[in-house]
PDB file of C-alpha atoms in Angstrom:
ATOM      1  CA  UNK A 222     107.637  62.713  77.436  1.00  0.00           C
ATOM      2  CA  UNK A 223     108.948  66.201  78.155  1.00  0.00           C
ATOM      3  CA  UNK A 224     107.868  65.899  81.796  1.00  0.00           C
ATOM      4  CA  UNK A 225     109.545  62.506  82.094  1.00  0.00           C
ATOM      5  CA  UNK A 226     112.792  63.916  80.750  1.00  0.00           C
ATOM      6  CA  UNK A 227     112.652  66.836  83.167  1.00  0.00           C
ATOM      7  CA  UNK A 228     111.860  64.493  86.056  1.00  0.00           C
ATOM      8  CA  UNK A 229     114.775  62.250  85.085  1.00  0.00           C
ATOM      9  CA  UNK A 230     117.100  65.234  84.934  1.00  0.00           C
ATOM     10  CA  UNK A 231     115.756  66.380  88.292  1.00  0.00           C
ATOM     11  CA  UNK A 232     116.469  62.996  89.831  1.00  0.00           C
ATOM     12  CA  UNK A 233     119.973  62.907  88.380  1.00  0.00           C
ATOM     13  CA  UNK A 234     120.644  66.446  89.518  1.00  0.00           C
ATOM     14  CA  UNK A 235     119.306  65.580  92.941  1.00  0.00           C
ATOM     15  CA  UNK A 236     121.755  62.718  93.240  1.00  0.00           C
ATOM     16  CA  UNK A 237     124.596  64.990  92.218  1.00  0.00           C
ATOM     17  CA  UNK A 238     123.437  67.642  94.662  1.00  0.00           C
ATOM     18  CA  UNK A 239     123.297  65.144  97.490  1.00  0.00           C
ATOM     19  CA  UNK A 240     126.980  64.384  96.892  1.00  0.00           C
ATOM     20  CA  UNK A 241     127.927  68.020  96.390  1.00  0.00           C
ATOM     21  CA  UNK A 242     129.877  69.652  99.177  1.00  0.00           C
ATOM     22  CA  UNK A 243     129.371  73.258  98.048  1.00  0.00           C
ATOM     23  CA  UNK A 244     126.910  73.839 100.857  1.00  0.00           C
ATOM     24  CA  UNK A 245     123.209  74.024 101.366  1.00  0.00           C
ATOM     25  CA  UNK A 246     122.856  77.442  99.688  1.00  0.00           C
ATOM     26  CA  UNK A 247     123.903  75.986  96.338  1.00  0.00           C
ATOM     27  CA  UNK A 248     121.626  72.993  96.749  1.00  0.00           C
ATOM     28  CA  UNK A 249     118.722  75.228  97.760  1.00  0.00           C
ATOM     29  CA  UNK A 250     119.191  77.423  94.684  1.00  0.00           C
ATOM     30  CA  UNK A 251     119.376  74.423  92.368  1.00  0.00           C
ATOM     31  CA  UNK A 252     116.353  72.800  94.025  1.00  0.00           C
ATOM     32  CA  UNK A 253     114.364  76.019  93.588  1.00  0.00           C
ATOM     33  CA  UNK A 254     115.311  76.154  89.922  1.00  0.00           C
ATOM     34  CA  UNK A 255     114.282  72.529  89.352  1.00  0.00           C
ATOM     35  CA  UNK A 256     111.005  73.053  91.198  1.00  0.00           C
ATOM     36  CA  UNK A 257     110.235  76.070  89.016  1.00  0.00           C
ATOM     37  CA  UNK A 258     110.836  73.974  85.901  1.00  0.00           C
ATOM     38  CA  UNK A 259     108.434  71.305  87.112  1.00  0.00           C
ATOM     39  CA  UNK A 260     105.809  73.818  88.200  1.00  0.00           C
ATOM     40  CA  UNK A 261     105.809  75.307  84.706  1.00  0.00           C
ATOM     41  CA  UNK A 262     104.692  72.024  83.156  1.00  0.00           C
ATOM     42  CA  UNK A 263     101.153  71.898  81.763  1.00  0.00           C
ATOM     43  CA  UNK A 264      98.634  69.449  83.149  1.00  0.00           C
ATOM     44  CA  UNK A 265      98.249  66.118  81.386  1.00  0.00           C
ATOM     45  CA  UNK A 266      94.981  67.084  79.722  1.00  0.00           C
ATOM     46  CA  UNK A 267      96.471  70.294  78.336  1.00  0.00           C
ATOM     47  CA  UNK A 268      99.594  68.440  77.240  1.00  0.00           C
ATOM     48  CA  UNK A 269      97.559  65.865  75.325  1.00  0.00           C
ATOM     49  CA  UNK A 270      95.027  68.384  74.002  1.00  0.00           C
ATOM     50  CA  UNK A 271      97.846  70.230  72.277  1.00  0.00           C
ATOM     51  CA  UNK A 272      98.629  67.165  70.184  1.00  0.00           C
ATOM     52  CA  UNK A 273      95.134  65.673  69.780  1.00  0.00           C
ATOM     53  CA  UNK A 274      92.388  66.625  67.366  1.00  0.00           C
ATOM     54  CA  UNK A 275      89.591  64.578  68.968  1.00  0.00           C
ATOM     55  CA  UNK A 276      88.616  62.683  72.125  1.00  0.00           C
ATOM     56  CA  UNK A 277      89.854  59.346  70.815  1.00  0.00           C
ATOM     57  CA  UNK A 278      93.351  60.765  70.325  1.00  0.00           C
ATOM     58  CA  UNK A 279      93.158  62.572  73.664  1.00  0.00           C
ATOM     59  CA  UNK A 280      92.246  59.330  75.477  1.00  0.00           C
ATOM     60  CA  UNK A 281      95.052  57.482  73.693  1.00  0.00           C
ATOM     61  CA  UNK A 282      97.553  60.159  74.660  1.00  0.00           C
ATOM     62  CA  UNK A 283      96.502  60.049  78.308  1.00  0.00           C
ATOM     63  CA  UNK A 284      96.571  56.242  78.269  1.00  0.00           C
ATOM     64  CA  UNK A 285     100.175  56.450  77.074  1.00  0.00           C
ATOM     65  CA  UNK A 286     101.161  58.980  79.764  1.00  0.00           C
ATOM     66  CA  UNK A 287      99.540  57.218  82.727  1.00  0.00           C
ATOM     67  CA  UNK A 288     101.937  54.246  83.062  1.00  0.00           C
ATOM     68  CA  UNK A 289     104.968  56.550  82.967  1.00  0.00           C
ATOM     69  CA  UNK A 290     103.492  58.900  85.568  1.00  0.00           C
ATOM     70  CA  UNK A 291     102.721  55.928  87.803  1.00  0.00           C
ATOM     71  CA  UNK A 292     106.241  54.578  87.348  1.00  0.00           C
ATOM     72  CA  UNK A 293     107.752  57.983  88.141  1.00  0.00           C
ATOM     73  CA  UNK A 294     105.727  58.061  91.378  1.00  0.00           C
ATOM     74  CA  UNK A 295     106.766  54.516  92.274  1.00  0.00           C
ATOM     75  CA  UNK A 296     110.420  55.343  91.590  1.00  0.00           C
ATOM     76  CA  UNK A 297     110.206  58.444  93.771  1.00  0.00           C
ATOM     77  CA  UNK A 298     108.511  56.441  96.528  1.00  0.00           C
ATOM     78  CA  UNK A 299     111.301  53.857  96.381  1.00  0.00           C
ATOM     79  CA  UNK A 300     113.999  56.541  96.485  1.00  0.00           C
ATOM     80  CA  UNK A 301     112.465  58.353  99.435  1.00  0.00           C
ATOM     81  CA  UNK A 302     111.940  55.034 101.241  1.00  0.00           C
ATOM     82  CA  UNK A 303     115.651  54.263 100.833  1.00  0.00           C
ATOM     83  CA  UNK A 304     116.510  57.720 102.178  1.00  0.00           C
ATOM     84  CA  UNK A 305     114.195  57.271 105.164  1.00  0.00           C
ATOM     85  CA  UNK A 306     115.653  53.816 105.911  1.00  0.00           C
ATOM     86  CA  UNK A 307     119.106  55.367 105.883  1.00  0.00           C
ATOM     87  CA  UNK A 308     117.896  58.123 108.206  1.00  0.00           C
ATOM     88  CA  UNK A 309     116.345  55.640 110.632  1.00  0.00           C
ATOM     89  CA  UNK A 310     119.551  53.562 110.635  1.00  0.00           C
ATOM     90  CA  UNK A 311     121.728  56.617 111.215  1.00  0.00           C
ATOM     91  CA  UNK A 312     119.562  57.791 114.089  1.00  0.00           C
ATOM     92  CA  UNK A 313     119.054  54.268 115.440  1.00  0.00           C
ATOM     93  CA  UNK A 314     115.292  54.583 115.565  1.00  0.00           C
ATOM     94  CA  UNK A 315     112.240  53.491 113.623  1.00  0.00           C
ATOM     95  CA  UNK A 316     110.340  56.684 112.959  1.00  0.00           C
ATOM     96  CA  UNK A 317     110.773  57.947 109.386  1.00  0.00           C
ATOM     97  CA  UNK A 318     109.896  54.713 107.572  1.00  0.00           C
ATOM     98  CA  UNK A 319     106.617  54.051 109.447  1.00  0.00           C
ATOM     99  CA  UNK A 320     105.622  57.701 108.982  1.00  0.00           C
ATOM    100  CA  UNK A 321     106.339  57.431 105.260  1.00  0.00           C
ATOM    101  CA  UNK A 322     104.267  54.242 105.029  1.00  0.00           C
ATOM    102  CA  UNK A 323     101.296  56.023 106.632  1.00  0.00           C
ATOM    103  CA  UNK A 324     101.779  58.918 104.223  1.00  0.00           C
ATOM    104  CA  UNK A 325     101.913  56.547 101.253  1.00  0.00           C
ATOM    105  CA  UNK A 326      98.651  54.862 102.314  1.00  0.00           C
ATOM    106  CA  UNK A 327      96.944  58.211 102.846  1.00  0.00           C
ATOM    107  CA  UNK A 328      98.078  59.448  99.446  1.00  0.00           C
ATOM    108  CA  UNK A 329      96.812  56.291  97.728  1.00  0.00           C
ATOM    109  CA  UNK A 330      93.395  56.737  99.346  1.00  0.00           C
ATOM    110  CA  UNK A 331      93.314  60.437  98.463  1.00  0.00           C
ATOM    111  CA  UNK A 332      94.386  59.773  94.855  1.00  0.00           C
ATOM    112  CA  UNK A 333      91.662  57.178  94.374  1.00  0.00           C
ATOM    113  CA  UNK A 334      88.899  59.230  96.015  1.00  0.00           C
ATOM    114  CA  UNK A 335      89.856  62.552  94.457  1.00  0.00           C
ATOM    115  CA  UNK A 336      90.093  61.281  90.897  1.00  0.00           C
ATOM    116  CA  UNK A 337      86.839  59.327  91.321  1.00  0.00           C
ATOM    117  CA  UNK A 338      85.202  62.581  92.400  1.00  0.00           C
ATOM    118  CA  UNK A 339      86.705  64.408  89.405  1.00  0.00           C
ATOM    119  CA  UNK A 340      85.221  61.757  87.095  1.00  0.00           C
ATOM    120  CA  UNK A 341      81.855  61.906  88.896  1.00  0.00           C
ATOM    121  CA  UNK A 342      81.777  65.671  88.492  1.00  0.00           C
ATOM    122  CA  UNK A 343      81.343  65.091  84.760  1.00  0.00           C
ATOM    123  CA  UNK A 344      78.070  63.248  85.353  1.00  0.00           C
ATOM    124  CA  UNK A 345      77.493  60.739  82.610  1.00  0.00           C
ATOM    125  CA  UNK A 346      79.452  62.796  80.101  1.00  0.00           C
ATOM    126  CA  UNK A 347      82.098  61.353  77.839  1.00  0.00           C
ATOM    127  CA  UNK A 348      84.763  63.543  79.404  1.00  0.00           C
ATOM    128  CA  UNK A 349      84.703  61.659  82.718  1.00  0.00           C
ATOM    129  CA  UNK A 350      87.290  59.086  81.676  1.00  0.00           C
ATOM    130  CA  UNK A 351      89.540  61.767  80.237  1.00  0.00           C
ATOM    131  CA  UNK A 352      89.268  63.856  83.382  1.00  0.00           C
ATOM    132  CA  UNK A 353      89.969  60.879  85.637  1.00  0.00           C
ATOM    133  CA  UNK A 354      93.043  59.807  83.655  1.00  0.00           C
ATOM    134  CA  UNK A 355      94.380  63.367  83.605  1.00  0.00           C
ATOM    135  CA  UNK A 356      93.773  63.620  87.355  1.00  0.00           C
ATOM    136  CA  UNK A 357      95.720  60.418  88.042  1.00  0.00           C
ATOM    137  CA  UNK A 358      98.611  61.558  85.864  1.00  0.00           C
ATOM    138  CA  UNK A 359      98.746  65.012  87.425  1.00  0.00           C
ATOM    139  CA  UNK A 360      98.607  63.641  90.972  1.00  0.00           C
ATOM    140  CA  UNK A 361     101.292  61.041  90.230  1.00  0.00           C
ATOM    141  CA  UNK A 362     103.551  63.685  88.715  1.00  0.00           C
ATOM    142  CA  UNK A 363     102.965  66.033  91.626  1.00  0.00           C
ATOM    143  CA  UNK A 364     103.614  63.255  94.121  1.00  0.00           C
ATOM    144  CA  UNK A 365     106.887  62.316  92.433  1.00  0.00           C
ATOM    145  CA  UNK A 366     107.921  65.968  92.499  1.00  0.00           C
ATOM    146  CA  UNK A 367     106.957  66.421  96.147  1.00  0.00           C
ATOM    147  CA  UNK A 368     108.779  63.274  97.220  1.00  0.00           C
ATOM    148  CA  UNK A 369     111.899  64.359  95.347  1.00  0.00           C
ATOM    149  CA  UNK A 370     112.275  67.212  97.827  1.00  0.00           C
ATOM    150  CA  UNK A 371     112.982  64.696 100.570  1.00  0.00           C
ATOM    151  CA  UNK A 372     115.552  62.488  98.907  1.00  0.00           C
ATOM    152  CA  UNK A 373     117.328  65.337  97.119  1.00  0.00           C
ATOM    153  CA  UNK A 374     118.479  66.970 100.356  1.00  0.00           C
TER     154      UNK A 374
END
């Protein structure tokens, strides 16, 4: 929840920064500050472990976080797609959108393979599902953050 609030504030601030005419130095400083806030966030497993007393509660916490992390990533993907469409229109070319689509496909493949590997690294242990869910959440949050750099300019 805390991460979602910070991400929302980041997105709102990014929109304000995009319309700000104080210059790139001010935007760069604000972007750096927002990135530091996001980087300081704990991973999903640590976040849920702090409020869970057993694996059942931990799994439930992660299950609650996953849809929001996925939605944050999807929202960021939509925002950066809109920015890249605008860029392609302004430059009268079709370069940024196709490149973004390739990037999106590559990320989806990486996300799936990486988190499957994380789960497999637990063998047949009960922690595999927890690790995989935490991996998906962390990657979705990181992706949303990374994409925000490109539509907050």
